[in-house]
Coordinates of N, CA and C in Angstrom, one line a residue:
X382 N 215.3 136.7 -25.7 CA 215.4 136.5 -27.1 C 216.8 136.3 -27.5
X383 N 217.2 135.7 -28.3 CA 218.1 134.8 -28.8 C 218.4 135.2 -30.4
X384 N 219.6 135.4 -30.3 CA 220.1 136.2 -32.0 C 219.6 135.5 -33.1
X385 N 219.3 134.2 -32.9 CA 218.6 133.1 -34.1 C 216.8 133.6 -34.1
X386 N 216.5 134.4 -32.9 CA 215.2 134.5 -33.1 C 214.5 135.0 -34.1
X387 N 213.7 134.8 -34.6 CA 213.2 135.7 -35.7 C 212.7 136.9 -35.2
X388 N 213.0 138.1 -35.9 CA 212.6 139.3 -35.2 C 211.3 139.8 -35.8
X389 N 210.8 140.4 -35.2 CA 209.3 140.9 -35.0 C 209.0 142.2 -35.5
X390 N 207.6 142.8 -35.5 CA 207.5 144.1 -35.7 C 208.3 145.0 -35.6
X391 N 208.9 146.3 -35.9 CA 209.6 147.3 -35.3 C 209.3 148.1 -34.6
X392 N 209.6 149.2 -33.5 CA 208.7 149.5 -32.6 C 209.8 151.2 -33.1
X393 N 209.1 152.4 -32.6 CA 210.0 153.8 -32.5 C 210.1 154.2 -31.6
X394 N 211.3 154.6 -31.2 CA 211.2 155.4 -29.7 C 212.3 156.6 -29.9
X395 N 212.2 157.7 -29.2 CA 212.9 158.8 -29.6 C 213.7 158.8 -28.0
X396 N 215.1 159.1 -28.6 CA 216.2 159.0 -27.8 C 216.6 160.6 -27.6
X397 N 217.4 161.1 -26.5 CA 217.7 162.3 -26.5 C 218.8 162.3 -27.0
X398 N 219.8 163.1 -27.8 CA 220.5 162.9 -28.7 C 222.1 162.8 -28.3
X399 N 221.9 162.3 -26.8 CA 223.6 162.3 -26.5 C 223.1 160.7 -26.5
X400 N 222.2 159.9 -25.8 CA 222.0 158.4 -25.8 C 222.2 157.8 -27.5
X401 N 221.4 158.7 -28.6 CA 222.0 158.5 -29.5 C 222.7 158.6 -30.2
X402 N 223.8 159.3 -29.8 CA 225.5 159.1 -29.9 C 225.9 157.9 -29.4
X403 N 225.6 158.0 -28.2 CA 226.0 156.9 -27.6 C 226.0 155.4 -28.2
X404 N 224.6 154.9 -28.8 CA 224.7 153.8 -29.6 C 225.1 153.4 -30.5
X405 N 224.9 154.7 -31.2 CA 225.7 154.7 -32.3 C 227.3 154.7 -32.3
X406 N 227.7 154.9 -31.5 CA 229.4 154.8 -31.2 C 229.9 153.4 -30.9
X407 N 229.1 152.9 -30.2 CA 228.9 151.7 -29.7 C 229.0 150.5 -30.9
X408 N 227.9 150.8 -31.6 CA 227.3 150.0 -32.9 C 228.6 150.4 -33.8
X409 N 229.4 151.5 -34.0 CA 230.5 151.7 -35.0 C 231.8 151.0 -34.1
X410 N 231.9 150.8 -32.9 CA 233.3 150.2 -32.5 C 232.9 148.8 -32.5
X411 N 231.7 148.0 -32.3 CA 231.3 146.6 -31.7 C 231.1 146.1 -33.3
X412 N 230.8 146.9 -34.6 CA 230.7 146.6 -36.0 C 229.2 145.8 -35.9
X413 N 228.6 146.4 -35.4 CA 226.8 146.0 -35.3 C 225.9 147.8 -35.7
X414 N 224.6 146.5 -35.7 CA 223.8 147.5 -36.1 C 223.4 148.2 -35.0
X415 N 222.6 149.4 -35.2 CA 222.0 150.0 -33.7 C 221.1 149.6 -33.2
X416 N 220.5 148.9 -34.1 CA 219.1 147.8 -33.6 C 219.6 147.0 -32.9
X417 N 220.8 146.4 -33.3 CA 221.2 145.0 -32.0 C 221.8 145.6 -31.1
X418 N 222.5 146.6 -31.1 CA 222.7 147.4 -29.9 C 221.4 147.6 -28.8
X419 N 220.5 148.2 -29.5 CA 219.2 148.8 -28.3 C 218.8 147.4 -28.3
X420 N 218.9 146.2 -29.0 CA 217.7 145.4 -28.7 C 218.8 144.4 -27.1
X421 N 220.1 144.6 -27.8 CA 221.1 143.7 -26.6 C 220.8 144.5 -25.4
X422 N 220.8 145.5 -25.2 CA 220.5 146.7 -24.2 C 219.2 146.1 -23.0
X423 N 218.3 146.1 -24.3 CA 216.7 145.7 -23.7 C 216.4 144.7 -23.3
X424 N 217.4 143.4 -23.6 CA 217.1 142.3 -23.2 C 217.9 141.8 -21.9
X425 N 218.9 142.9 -22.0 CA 219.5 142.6 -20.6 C 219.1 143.2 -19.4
X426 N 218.1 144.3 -19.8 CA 217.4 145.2 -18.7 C 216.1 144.8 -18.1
X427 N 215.7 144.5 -19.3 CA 213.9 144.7 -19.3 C 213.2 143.3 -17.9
X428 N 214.4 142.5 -18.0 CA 213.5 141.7 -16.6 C 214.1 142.2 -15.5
X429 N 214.9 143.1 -15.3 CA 215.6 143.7 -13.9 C 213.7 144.7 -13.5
X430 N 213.5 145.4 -14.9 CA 212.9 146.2 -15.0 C 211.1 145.5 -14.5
X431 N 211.0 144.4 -15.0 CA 210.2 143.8 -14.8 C 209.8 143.3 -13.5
X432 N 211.0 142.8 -12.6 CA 211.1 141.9 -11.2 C 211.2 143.5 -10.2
X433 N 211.6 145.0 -10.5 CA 211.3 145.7 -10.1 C 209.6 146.3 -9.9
X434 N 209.2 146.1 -10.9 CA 208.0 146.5 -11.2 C 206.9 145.5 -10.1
X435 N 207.3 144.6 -10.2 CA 206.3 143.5 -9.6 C 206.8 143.7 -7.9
X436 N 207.5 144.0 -7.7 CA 208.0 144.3 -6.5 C 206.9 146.0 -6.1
X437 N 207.4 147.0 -6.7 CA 206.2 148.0 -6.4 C 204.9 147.7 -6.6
X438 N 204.0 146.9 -7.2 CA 203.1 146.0 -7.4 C 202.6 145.7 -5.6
X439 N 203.5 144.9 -5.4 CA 203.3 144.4 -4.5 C 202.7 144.6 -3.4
X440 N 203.9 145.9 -3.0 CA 204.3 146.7 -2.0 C 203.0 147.5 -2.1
X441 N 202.4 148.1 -3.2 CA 201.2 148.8 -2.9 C 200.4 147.8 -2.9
X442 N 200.1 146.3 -3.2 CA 199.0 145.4 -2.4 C 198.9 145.0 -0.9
X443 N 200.3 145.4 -0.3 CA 200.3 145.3 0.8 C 199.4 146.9 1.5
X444 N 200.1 147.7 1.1 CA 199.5 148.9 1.7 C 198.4 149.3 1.8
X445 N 197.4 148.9 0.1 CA 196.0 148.6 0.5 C 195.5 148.0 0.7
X446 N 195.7 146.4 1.6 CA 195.5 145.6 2.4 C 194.8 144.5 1.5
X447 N 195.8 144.8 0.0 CA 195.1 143.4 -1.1 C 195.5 142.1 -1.0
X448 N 196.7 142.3 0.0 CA 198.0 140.9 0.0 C 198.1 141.0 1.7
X449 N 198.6 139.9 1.9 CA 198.5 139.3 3.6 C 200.4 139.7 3.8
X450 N 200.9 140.3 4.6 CA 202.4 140.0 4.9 C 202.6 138.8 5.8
X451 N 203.6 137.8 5.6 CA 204.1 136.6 6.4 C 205.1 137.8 7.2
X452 N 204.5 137.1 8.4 CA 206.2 137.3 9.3 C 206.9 136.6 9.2
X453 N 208.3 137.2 9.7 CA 209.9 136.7 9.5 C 209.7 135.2 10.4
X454 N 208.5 135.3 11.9 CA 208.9 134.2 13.1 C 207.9 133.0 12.0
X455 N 207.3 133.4 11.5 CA 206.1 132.4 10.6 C 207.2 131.9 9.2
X456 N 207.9 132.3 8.6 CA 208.9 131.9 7.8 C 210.0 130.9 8.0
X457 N 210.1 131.6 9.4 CA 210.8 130.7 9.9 C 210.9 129.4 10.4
X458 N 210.0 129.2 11.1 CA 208.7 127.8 11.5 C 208.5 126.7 10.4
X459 N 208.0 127.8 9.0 CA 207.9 126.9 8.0 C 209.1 126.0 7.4
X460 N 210.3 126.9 7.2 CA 211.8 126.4 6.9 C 212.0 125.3 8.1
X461 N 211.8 125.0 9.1 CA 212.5 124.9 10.1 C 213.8 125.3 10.4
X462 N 213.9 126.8 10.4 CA 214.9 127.0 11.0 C 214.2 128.3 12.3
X463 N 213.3 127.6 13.0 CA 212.9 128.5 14.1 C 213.5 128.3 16.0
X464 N 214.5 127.4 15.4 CA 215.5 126.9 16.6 C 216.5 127.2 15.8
X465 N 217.4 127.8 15.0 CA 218.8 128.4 14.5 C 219.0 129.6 15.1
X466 N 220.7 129.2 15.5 CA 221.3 130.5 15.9 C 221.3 131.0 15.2
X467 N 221.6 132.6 15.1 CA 221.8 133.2 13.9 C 223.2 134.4 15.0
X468 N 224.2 134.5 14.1 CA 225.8 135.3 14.8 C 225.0 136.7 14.3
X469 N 224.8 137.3 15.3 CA 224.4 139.0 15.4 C 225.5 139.4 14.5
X470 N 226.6 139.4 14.5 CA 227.6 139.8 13.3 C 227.2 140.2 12.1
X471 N 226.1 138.7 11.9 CA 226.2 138.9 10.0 C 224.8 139.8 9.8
X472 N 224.2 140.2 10.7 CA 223.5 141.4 10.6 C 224.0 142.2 10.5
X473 N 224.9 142.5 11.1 CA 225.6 143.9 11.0 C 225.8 144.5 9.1
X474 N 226.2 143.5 8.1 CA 226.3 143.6 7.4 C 225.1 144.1 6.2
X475 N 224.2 143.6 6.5 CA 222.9 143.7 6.1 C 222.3 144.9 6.5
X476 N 222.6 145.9 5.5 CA 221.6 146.9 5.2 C 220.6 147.3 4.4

């Protein structure tokens, strides 16, 4: 959403009272409202929150055997990269 957007319904949610300090401090140094505060907050979260979500999603369709897992050697085949070196090194880095 986009600050030209037209804004929608209002929604209530109850904050524990140090978070709303917090916005509120925010919204008095930044010279905004606290609605654009929580709403700039939400819009920068909510698809981390979302691409999380679908990731647990997932992971339990694998476990109950709703979704197929590809192997890494079958990925790789497809890419053509099933003849690439790969430097044991840059594993190392990958945790």
């Amino acid at each position: 959403m986009s600050s030209t957007a037209p804004l929608g319904r209002p929604i209530s949610v109850r904050l524990p009272e140090d978070l709303r300090r917090r916005i509120e401090a925010l919204a008095r140094a930044t010279r905004r409202s606290q609605g654009d505060v929580v709403r700039e907050v939400i819009e920068r979260d909510l698809a981390k929150l979302e691409w999380e979500q679908r990731i647990a999603a997932r992971a339990a369709d694998l476990r109950a055997g709703r979704a197929e897992a590809v192997s890494l050697n079958e990925v790789e085949r497809e890419l053509g990269l099933d003849d690439v070196v790969v430097d044991p090194r840059i594993l190392d880095d990958i945790e």
